[in-house]
Short mmCIF file of C-alpha atoms in Angstrom, two decimals:
data_model
loop_
_atom_site.label_atom_id
_atom_site.label_comp_id
_atom_site.label_asym_id
_atom_site.label_seq_id
_atom_site.Cartn_x
_atom_site.Cartn_y
_atom_site.Cartn_z
CA MET V 35 19.07 6.82 -5.60
CA THR V 36 17.33 9.11 -3.14
CA ASP V 37 17.17 8.00 0.50
CA ALA V 38 17.72 4.33 -0.26
CA THR V 39 21.00 3.77 1.56
CA GLN V 40 20.91 5.66 4.81
CA ASP V 41 23.13 5.03 7.79
CA PRO V 42 22.14 1.78 9.57
CA GLN V 43 21.35 3.71 12.75
CA GLU V 44 18.66 5.62 10.89
CA THR V 45 16.74 2.47 10.04
CA ASP V 46 13.18 2.53 11.34
CA PRO V 47 13.36 1.60 15.05
CA ALA V 48 10.10 -0.31 14.73
CA ALA V 49 11.88 -2.71 12.44
CA GLN V 50 14.77 -3.21 14.88
CA THR V 51 12.42 -4.47 17.58
CA ASP V 52 11.42 -7.43 15.42
CA PRO V 53 14.64 -9.16 14.31
CA ALA V 54 14.38 -11.67 11.52
CA ALA V 55 13.63 -15.06 12.97
CA ARG V 56 13.78 -17.20 9.84
CA ASP V 57 15.87 -17.52 6.74
CA ILE V 58 14.34 -16.70 3.37
CA PRO V 59 15.70 -19.09 0.74
CA GLY V 60 16.68 -17.69 -2.64
CA GLY V 61 17.43 -14.13 -1.54
CA PRO V 62 20.81 -12.39 -1.69
CA PRO V 63 23.52 -13.22 0.86
CA LYS V 64 24.09 -10.81 3.72
CA ASP V 65 26.97 -8.47 2.98
CA GLY V 66 27.26 -6.60 6.27
CA ARG V 67 25.31 -3.55 5.05
CA ALA V 68 22.06 -2.44 6.63
CA ARG V 69 19.83 -0.93 3.96
CA ARG V 70 16.64 1.10 4.15
CA PRO V 71 15.10 0.11 0.83
CA ARG V 72 13.20 2.36 -1.53
CA ILE V 73 9.65 0.98 -1.99
CA ILE V 74 7.85 1.54 -5.33
CA VAL V 75 4.26 0.28 -5.67
CA HIS V 76 2.72 0.02 -9.16
CA THR V 77 -1.06 0.06 -9.42
CA GLY V 78 -3.61 0.37 -12.20
CA LYS V 79 -6.59 -1.22 -13.87
CA GLY V 80 -6.19 -4.87 -14.83
CA GLY V 81 -4.66 -5.27 -18.28
CA VAL V 82 -2.88 -1.90 -18.56
CA GLY V 83 0.58 -3.49 -18.37
CA LYS V 84 1.57 -2.61 -14.82
CA THR V 85 3.31 -5.96 -14.36
CA SER V 86 5.53 -5.22 -17.37
CA VAL V 87 6.25 -1.69 -16.11
CA ALA V 88 7.04 -2.95 -12.59
CA ALA V 89 9.36 -5.67 -13.93
CA ALA V 90 11.07 -3.21 -16.29
CA THR V 91 11.57 -0.73 -13.44
CA ALA V 92 13.07 -3.46 -11.26
CA LEU V 93 15.39 -4.71 -14.02
CA LEU V 94 16.62 -1.19 -14.80
CA ALA V 95 17.28 -0.54 -11.09
CA ALA V 96 19.21 -3.82 -10.84
CA GLU V 97 21.31 -2.97 -13.89
CA ARG V 98 22.10 0.43 -12.33
CA GLY V 99 23.69 -1.45 -9.43
CA TYR V 100 20.87 -1.62 -6.87
CA ARG V 101 20.00 -4.89 -5.20
CA THR V 102 16.36 -5.16 -6.21
CA ILE V 103 13.41 -7.43 -5.56
CA VAL V 104 10.12 -7.27 -7.44
CA ILE V 105 7.10 -8.74 -5.64
CA SER V 106 3.75 -9.53 -7.24
CA THR V 107 0.67 -9.37 -5.01
CA ASP V 108 -1.57 -10.32 -7.93
CA ALA V 109 -3.02 -13.84 -7.83
CA ALA V 110 -2.89 -13.90 -11.66
CA HIS V 111 0.87 -14.65 -11.45
CA SER V 112 1.71 -12.53 -14.50
CA LEU V 113 5.19 -11.74 -13.18
CA ALA V 114 6.42 -15.24 -14.05
CA ASP V 115 4.99 -14.78 -17.56
CA VAL V 116 6.81 -11.47 -18.04
CA PHE V 117 10.17 -12.93 -16.97
CA ASP V 118 9.34 -16.08 -18.96
CA ARG V 119 10.40 -18.36 -16.13
CA PRO V 120 8.79 -20.03 -13.11
CA LEU V 121 8.71 -18.10 -9.83
CA GLY V 122 7.72 -19.08 -6.31
CA PRO V 123 6.51 -17.69 -2.98
CA GLU V 124 10.12 -16.98 -1.94
CA PRO V 125 12.61 -14.78 -3.82
CA VAL V 126 14.06 -16.32 -7.00
CA PRO V 127 17.11 -14.80 -8.78
CA VAL V 128 16.14 -13.78 -12.33
CA ALA V 129 19.07 -11.53 -13.34
CA PRO V 130 22.21 -10.08 -11.74
CA ASN V 131 21.15 -7.99 -8.71
CA LEU V 132 17.48 -8.89 -9.32
CA TRP V 133 15.13 -11.27 -7.50
CA ALA V 134 11.43 -11.90 -8.11
CA GLN V 135 8.67 -13.31 -5.90
CA GLU V 136 5.00 -14.14 -6.48
CA SER V 137 2.19 -14.26 -3.94
CA ASP V 138 0.90 -17.69 -2.89
CA ILE V 139 -2.10 -17.49 -0.59
CA TYR V 140 -1.60 -20.81 1.20
CA TYR V 141 2.12 -20.30 1.70
CA ASN V 142 1.53 -16.75 2.95
CA VAL V 143 -1.22 -17.78 5.36
CA GLU V 144 0.89 -20.60 6.78
CA THR V 145 3.85 -18.25 7.17
CA TYR V 146 2.07 -15.33 8.85
CA TRP V 147 -1.29 -16.60 10.11
CA GLY V 148 -0.40 -20.05 11.49
CA THR V 149 -1.75 -19.69 15.05
CA ILE V 150 -4.84 -17.73 14.04
CA GLN V 151 -5.66 -20.04 11.15
CA ALA V 152 -5.30 -23.10 13.39
CA TYR V 153 -7.92 -21.75 15.81
CA ILE V 154 -10.34 -20.88 12.98
CA ALA V 155 -9.91 -24.40 11.56
CA ARG V 156 -10.70 -25.90 15.00
CA LEU V 157 -13.81 -23.73 15.14
CA PHE V 158 -15.02 -25.05 11.78
CA GLN V 159 -14.29 -28.63 12.82
CA TRP V 160 -16.34 -28.08 15.99
CA ARG V 161 -19.22 -27.08 13.70
CA GLY V 162 -18.96 -30.47 12.00
CA LEU V 163 -16.78 -29.84 8.95
CA ASP V 164 -14.12 -32.39 8.07
CA GLU V 165 -10.49 -31.45 8.56
CA VAL V 166 -9.70 -30.71 4.90
CA MET V 167 -12.75 -28.48 4.43
CA ALA V 168 -12.04 -26.70 7.73
CA GLU V 169 -8.46 -25.94 6.63
CA GLU V 170 -9.73 -24.54 3.31
CA LEU V 171 -12.38 -22.33 4.92
CA ALA V 172 -9.92 -21.11 7.56
CA VAL V 173 -8.27 -18.98 4.85
CA LEU V 174 -10.52 -15.97 5.41
CA PRO V 175 -10.88 -12.97 3.06
CA GLY V 176 -8.16 -10.42 3.76
CA MET V 177 -5.56 -12.89 5.04
CA ASP V 178 -3.64 -12.88 1.78
CA GLU V 179 -3.67 -9.06 1.58
CA VAL V 180 -2.21 -8.85 5.09
CA ALA V 181 0.48 -11.40 4.21
CA ASN V 182 1.45 -9.43 1.10
CA LEU V 183 1.89 -6.33 3.24
CA LEU V 184 4.04 -8.27 5.68
CA TRP V 185 6.34 -9.47 2.91
CA ILE V 186 7.06 -5.83 2.07
CA ALA V 187 7.89 -5.14 5.71
CA GLU V 188 10.00 -8.27 6.05
CA HIS V 189 12.16 -7.42 3.05
CA HIS V 190 12.47 -3.84 4.30
CA ASP V 191 13.46 -4.86 7.82
CA ARG V 192 16.06 -7.40 6.72
CA GLY V 193 17.88 -4.71 4.74
CA LEU V 194 19.11 -7.10 2.03
CA TYR V 195 17.74 -5.02 -0.85
CA ASP V 196 18.18 -1.42 -1.98
CA VAL V 197 14.86 -1.36 -3.85
CA ILE V 198 11.54 -3.18 -3.35
CA VAL V 199 9.30 -2.95 -6.44
CA VAL V 200 5.69 -4.07 -5.92
CA ASP V 201 3.53 -5.25 -8.81
CA ALA V 202 0.19 -4.73 -7.09
CA ALA V 203 -3.11 -6.39 -7.92
CA PRO V 204 -5.72 -4.48 -10.00
CA THR V 205 -6.87 -1.16 -8.58
CA GLY V 206 -9.74 -2.29 -6.32
CA GLU V 207 -7.68 -5.00 -4.63
CA THR V 208 -4.72 -2.65 -4.26
CA LEU V 209 -6.90 -0.04 -2.57
CA ARG V 210 -8.10 -2.67 -0.10
CA LEU V 211 -4.48 -3.62 0.46
CA LEU V 212 -3.44 -0.02 1.16
CA ALA V 213 -6.51 0.73 3.31
CA LEU V 214 -6.11 -2.41 5.40
CA PRO V 215 -3.54 -1.13 7.95
CA GLU V 216 -5.73 1.81 8.93
CA ALA V 217 -8.87 -0.33 9.21
CA LEU V 218 -7.04 -2.93 11.28
CA ARG V 219 -5.56 -0.24 13.47
CA TRP V 220 -9.03 1.14 14.25
CA TRP V 221 -10.32 -2.36 15.06
CA MET V 222 -7.37 -3.18 17.33
CA GLU V 223 -7.67 0.10 19.23
CA LYS V 224 -11.46 0.28 19.57
CA VAL V 225 -12.81 -3.28 19.46
CA TYR V 226 -10.02 -5.69 20.34
CA PRO V 227 -9.27 -4.73 23.99
CA PRO V 228 -12.84 -5.17 25.33
CA ALA V 229 -13.35 -8.27 23.16
CA ARG V 230 -10.26 -9.92 24.63
CA GLN V 231 -11.32 -9.02 28.17
CA VAL V 232 -14.79 -10.52 27.64
CA ALA V 233 -13.28 -13.67 26.14
CA ARG V 234 -10.96 -14.08 29.13
CA LEU V 235 -13.86 -13.80 31.56
CA THR V 236 -16.44 -15.91 29.73
CA GLY V 237 -14.33 -18.17 27.53
CA PRO V 238 -13.77 -21.05 29.99
CA LEU V 239 -17.47 -21.10 30.93
CA VAL V 240 -18.64 -21.09 27.29
CA SER V 241 -16.17 -23.82 26.43
CA ARG V 242 -17.41 -26.05 29.29
CA ILE V 243 -21.12 -25.51 28.59
CA VAL V 244 -21.29 -25.80 24.80
CA GLY V 245 -17.91 -27.37 24.01
CA MET V 246 -16.99 -24.54 21.68
CA PRO V 247 -13.21 -24.00 21.38
CA MET V 248 -12.33 -20.53 22.64
CA PRO V 249 -9.26 -18.52 21.63
CA GLU V 250 -6.42 -18.77 24.12
CA ASP V 251 -3.47 -16.52 24.90
CA PRO V 252 -1.32 -17.67 21.92
CA PHE V 253 -4.16 -16.61 19.61
CA TYR V 254 -4.34 -13.12 21.12
CA SER V 255 -0.55 -12.78 21.21
CA ALA V 256 -0.42 -13.69 17.52
CA ALA V 257 -3.16 -11.15 16.74
CA GLU V 258 -1.31 -8.40 18.62
CA ASP V 259 1.97 -9.26 16.90
CA LEU V 260 0.20 -9.20 13.54
CA PHE V 261 -1.25 -5.78 14.29
CA ARG V 262 2.15 -4.38 15.28
CA ARG V 263 3.63 -5.63 12.01
CA VAL V 264 0.80 -4.27 9.88
CA ASP V 265 0.99 -0.91 11.66
CA HIS V 266 4.72 -0.90 10.91
CA VAL V 267 3.87 -1.42 7.21
CA ARG V 268 1.48 1.54 7.35
CA GLY V 269 4.35 3.70 8.54
CA LEU V 270 6.58 2.48 5.71
CA LEU V 271 4.00 2.99 2.97
CA SER V 272 3.03 6.49 4.12
CA ASP V 273 6.63 7.74 4.30
CA PRO V 274 7.10 9.95 1.19
CA ASP V 275 10.89 9.72 1.45
CA LEU V 276 10.72 5.94 1.32
CA THR V 277 7.63 4.89 -0.65
CA SER V 278 6.00 6.01 -3.89
CA ILE V 279 2.83 4.87 -5.61
CA ARG V 280 3.10 4.82 -9.41
CA VAL V 281 -0.11 4.76 -11.43
CA VAL V 282 0.03 2.87 -14.74
CA LEU V 283 -2.67 3.60 -17.31
CA ASN V 284 -3.56 3.40 -20.99
CA LEU V 285 -4.88 6.40 -22.89
CA GLU V 286 -8.46 5.13 -22.92
CA LYS V 287 -11.51 6.69 -21.28
CA MET V 288 -12.46 3.87 -18.89
CA VAL V 289 -8.86 3.30 -17.84
CA ILE V 290 -8.29 7.00 -17.19
CA LYS V 291 -11.47 7.24 -15.10
CA GLU V 292 -10.40 4.32 -12.91
CA ALA V 293 -6.91 5.78 -12.57
CA GLN V 294 -8.45 9.05 -11.40
CA ARG V 295 -10.52 7.22 -8.80
CA SER V 296 -7.52 5.30 -7.52
CA PHE V 297 -5.52 8.55 -7.45
CA THR V 298 -8.22 10.06 -5.24
CA TYR V 299 -8.33 7.15 -2.82
CA VAL V 300 -4.54 6.92 -2.62
CA HIS V 301 -4.54 10.57 -1.57
CA LEU V 302 -7.36 9.89 0.87
CA TYR V 303 -5.17 7.41 2.76
CA GLY V 304 -2.11 9.62 2.59
CA PHE V 305 0.07 7.49 0.30
CA PRO V 306 2.46 9.51 -1.89
CA THR V 307 2.16 9.27 -5.69
CA ASP V 308 5.29 10.35 -7.58
CA LEU V 309 4.68 9.26 -11.18
CA VAL V 310 1.97 8.42 -13.72
CA ILE V 311 3.03 6.13 -16.57
CA CYS V 312 1.05 6.09 -19.83
CA ASN V 313 1.65 2.65 -21.29
CA ARG V 314 1.21 1.37 -24.87
CA VAL V 315 1.28 4.79 -26.52
CA LEU V 316 1.02 4.52 -30.31
CA PRO V 317 3.57 6.41 -32.47
CA PRO V 318 2.23 9.38 -34.50
CA ASP V 319 3.18 7.78 -37.84
CA VAL V 320 1.17 4.60 -37.27
CA GLY V 321 -0.98 3.69 -40.24
CA GLY V 322 -4.07 1.73 -41.14
CA TYR V 323 -6.95 1.32 -38.72
CA LEU V 324 -4.63 2.27 -35.82
CA THR V 325 -4.68 5.88 -37.06
CA THR V 326 -7.99 6.44 -35.27
CA TRP V 327 -6.62 4.87 -32.08
CA GLU V 328 -3.56 7.12 -32.22
CA ALA V 329 -5.74 10.22 -32.66
CA SER V 330 -7.84 9.15 -29.68
CA GLN V 331 -4.74 8.68 -27.52
CA ARG V 332 -3.37 12.04 -28.65
CA GLY V 333 -6.63 13.66 -27.54
CA TYR V 334 -6.54 12.05 -24.10
CA ARG V 335 -2.86 12.80 -23.39
CA PRO V 336 -3.29 16.54 -22.50
CA MET V 337 -6.32 15.68 -20.37
CA VAL V 338 -4.28 13.17 -18.36
CA GLU V 339 -1.42 15.64 -18.01
CA GLU V 340 -3.75 18.32 -16.67
CA ALA V 341 -5.76 15.97 -14.45
CA PHE V 342 -2.79 14.47 -12.60
CA ALA V 343 -0.71 17.66 -12.32
CA PRO V 344 1.66 18.33 -10.64
CA VAL V 345 2.57 14.62 -10.67
CA PRO V 346 4.83 14.08 -13.72
CA LEU V 347 3.94 11.76 -16.61
CA ARG V 348 6.12 9.28 -18.49
CA ASP V 349 5.22 7.47 -21.72
CA ALA V 350 5.90 3.87 -22.75
CA PRO V 351 5.39 2.95 -26.42
CA PHE V 352 3.26 0.22 -27.91
CA PHE V 353 6.02 -2.18 -28.97
CA GLU V 354 5.95 -4.29 -32.11
CA GLN V 355 5.85 -7.43 -29.94
CA GLU V 356 4.72 -8.41 -26.46
CA VAL V 357 6.93 -7.45 -23.53
CA VAL V 358 8.26 -10.84 -22.41
CA GLY V 359 11.82 -11.64 -21.38
CA LEU V 360 14.74 -9.55 -20.18
CA GLU V 361 15.54 -7.91 -23.53
CA MET V 362 12.02 -6.52 -24.01
CA LEU V 363 11.94 -5.41 -20.37
CA ARG V 364 15.20 -3.52 -20.95
CA ARG V 365 13.64 -1.75 -23.92
CA LEU V 366 10.57 -0.82 -21.87
CA GLY V 367 12.65 0.48 -18.96
CA ALA V 368 14.80 2.57 -21.31
CA ALA V 369 11.69 3.99 -23.02
CA VAL V 370 10.15 5.11 -19.72
CA PHE V 371 13.23 6.38 -17.88
CA GLY V 372 15.95 6.94 -20.50
CA THR V 373 19.11 7.77 -18.58
CA ASP V 374 17.18 8.75 -15.43
CA ASP V 375 17.36 6.72 -12.25
CA PRO V 376 14.09 4.76 -11.88
CA THR V 377 14.39 4.80 -8.10
CA LEU V 378 14.29 8.59 -7.72
CA VAL V 379 11.37 10.29 -5.99
CA TYR V 380 9.89 12.19 -8.94
CA HIS V 381 7.31 14.18 -7.00
CA ARG V 382 6.88 15.12 -3.36
CA GLY V 383 3.54 16.15 -1.98
CA ARG V 384 1.92 16.38 1.42
CA PRO V 385 -1.66 15.16 1.04
CA TYR V 386 -2.58 15.84 4.69
CA VAL V 387 -1.44 19.12 6.25
CA VAL V 388 -2.43 20.97 9.42
CA GLY V 389 -1.49 24.65 9.49
CA ARG V 390 -2.58 28.08 10.69
CA ASP V 391 -4.55 30.68 8.75
CA GLY V 392 -4.62 33.74 10.96
CA PRO V 393 -6.05 32.69 14.33
CA ASP V 394 -7.74 29.60 12.83
CA ILE V 395 -6.28 26.16 12.27
CA VAL V 396 -6.91 24.57 8.86
CA LEU V 397 -6.65 20.89 8.02
CA SER V 398 -6.02 20.46 4.27
CA LEU V 399 -6.31 17.17 2.42
CA GLU V 400 -5.71 16.77 -1.33
CA LEU V 401 -8.71 15.05 -2.96
CA PRO V 402 -8.42 15.19 -6.76
CA PHE V 403 -11.38 14.22 -8.97
CA VAL V 404 -13.98 14.52 -6.21
CA ALA V 405 -17.21 16.55 -6.31
CA ARG V 406 -18.55 18.29 -3.22
CA ASP V 407 -21.56 15.99 -2.92
CA GLU V 408 -19.30 12.91 -2.85
CA VAL V 409 -17.64 13.92 0.41
CA GLU V 410 -19.18 13.22 3.80
CA LEU V 411 -17.67 14.32 7.11
CA LEU V 412 -18.51 12.89 10.52
CA ARG V 413 -17.02 13.74 13.90
CA PHE V 414 -16.59 11.31 16.80
CA GLY V 415 -14.59 12.80 19.66
CA ASP V 416 -11.02 13.28 18.50
CA GLU V 417 -11.67 11.42 15.23
CA LEU V 418 -12.74 12.95 11.95
CA VAL V 419 -14.35 10.37 9.65
CA LEU V 420 -14.00 11.25 5.98
CA GLN V 421 -16.02 9.22 3.48
CA VAL V 422 -15.56 9.49 -0.28
CA GLY V 423 -17.76 7.07 -2.20
CA ALA V 424 -17.29 3.60 -0.77
CA TRP V 425 -14.00 4.44 0.96
CA ARG V 426 -13.66 5.80 4.46
CA ARG V 427 -10.73 7.13 6.42
CA ASN V 428 -10.53 7.90 10.14
CA LEU V 429 -8.28 10.87 10.83
CA VAL V 430 -7.17 11.24 14.42
CA LEU V 431 -7.04 14.98 15.06
CA PRO V 432 -4.12 16.62 16.81
CA ARG V 433 -4.64 16.92 20.55
CA LEU V 434 -4.98 20.67 20.10
CA LEU V 435 -8.18 20.14 18.05
CA ALA V 436 -9.64 17.17 19.94
CA ASP V 437 -12.33 19.25 21.65
CA VAL V 438 -12.72 21.98 19.02
CA PRO V 439 -15.71 21.76 16.63
CA ALA V 440 -15.07 22.46 12.95
CA SER V 441 -16.46 25.82 11.88
CA GLN V 442 -16.29 25.39 8.11
CA ALA V 443 -15.42 22.82 5.42
CA GLY V 444 -15.04 23.34 1.70
CA LEU V 445 -13.61 21.70 -1.40
CA ASP V 446 -11.60 24.01 -3.61
CA ASP V 447 -8.94 23.38 -6.24
CA HIS V 448 -8.79 19.62 -5.51
CA THR V 449 -8.23 20.27 -1.81
CA LEU V 450 -10.60 19.72 1.10
CA ARG V 451 -10.08 22.41 3.74
CA ILE V 452 -11.60 22.03 7.19
CA ARG V 453 -11.38 25.10 9.37
CA PHE V 454 -11.27 25.06 13.17
CA PRO V 455 -11.47 28.17 15.36
CA ALA V 456 -8.49 28.85 17.56
CA PRO V 457 -8.78 26.60 20.64
CA PRO V 458 -9.30 28.45 23.92
CA PRO V 459 -6.19 28.86 26.08
CA ARG V 460 -5.85 26.15 28.68
CA ASN V 461 -5.93 26.94 32.38
CA ARG V 462 -2.49 25.67 33.26
CA SER V 463 -2.90 26.05 37.01
CA ALA V 464 -6.13 24.03 36.88
CA ALA V 465 -4.39 21.46 34.74
CA ARG V 466 -1.62 21.13 37.32
CA ARG V 467 -4.16 20.72 40.14
CA THR V 468 -6.00 17.95 38.31
CA GLY V 469 -2.77 16.23 37.34
CA ARG V 470 -3.17 16.81 33.61
#
């Protein structure tokens, strides 16, 4: 496996600053090894079979000798159905070297959001809601997504597994999950500091006058700790040597279109995609009314291959029965990977590159399946705001370009190129005099 078992000293230092404070029941025993796990995230439109592909990948990795955990962030709880056994919010052993875990919103919120949720519940009770209703409403949108991210980080930091396989929710929810760290980072850097200062100054007065409970230091400390953890996850997920996104699709028009959109947005946020898996591919000798379906799939296959190039494609057949249980998962894993290692990095790309072109500096960002009129660029100081459809990314420019206006932007060959003129040389003596 590539890059999955590095020297313990090379483990992400951000992880070492947050030692595990609680035991996770059901996981593997510590064996004295510090691992830096490979992270593989499966995404795709609901119903394409990504849960089956994720479970098959995890089982194959486990049978190749890697300690593996497969986590489902999908509230549908299909992972338990695929393994044909009950699962829980903590790791459950399902096969030698393999553990499985399903998301549970209330367990996750209690585990990671306790202090923050308690304050929100008090706020609702102050507004007159009874305790039970206040507790229910205190589970705000986005809390579960954050908790799912933190599970990935927790398993990574503990180093008990060689491979973390993620069965992500359907495409839209997964994109929100992947975009969340960057959005939270912007909020914590731009909005949080002045908001906390105002609350410190006015909170006691507001509380005395209107009786409204105000957030106290434990609330803010919990929020800051949460941000640090989520930012740590962002670093893990955007590391192409560590993490790969794998797109699962069926050879159908609507599914392919959604896969293309998700492929675009994954590139927008800088997450590396190393494989596209075409699931439920019909054999060429199929008969009866499925002949038309097979011809349709055969027509879409070259289009998918061309559209997602240079990311490689793998096919999984339409089996004669549903993929449930370990034996069928073995068959699916063997069909997709054969004798290959499922944990390899199958494609390396750099979606966001800054380089020189003559005297100019060019920022290049891969944006497949995007038309020119779908891209909007805005500039705020040292930030470049890139909007594609409903999704937005804030790119913090290198210090060299912070004060340099863009001279040209164009979309060519699936790549957005933004050109900046060479920055003027700095007056070093003046910089020394002003202490810069």
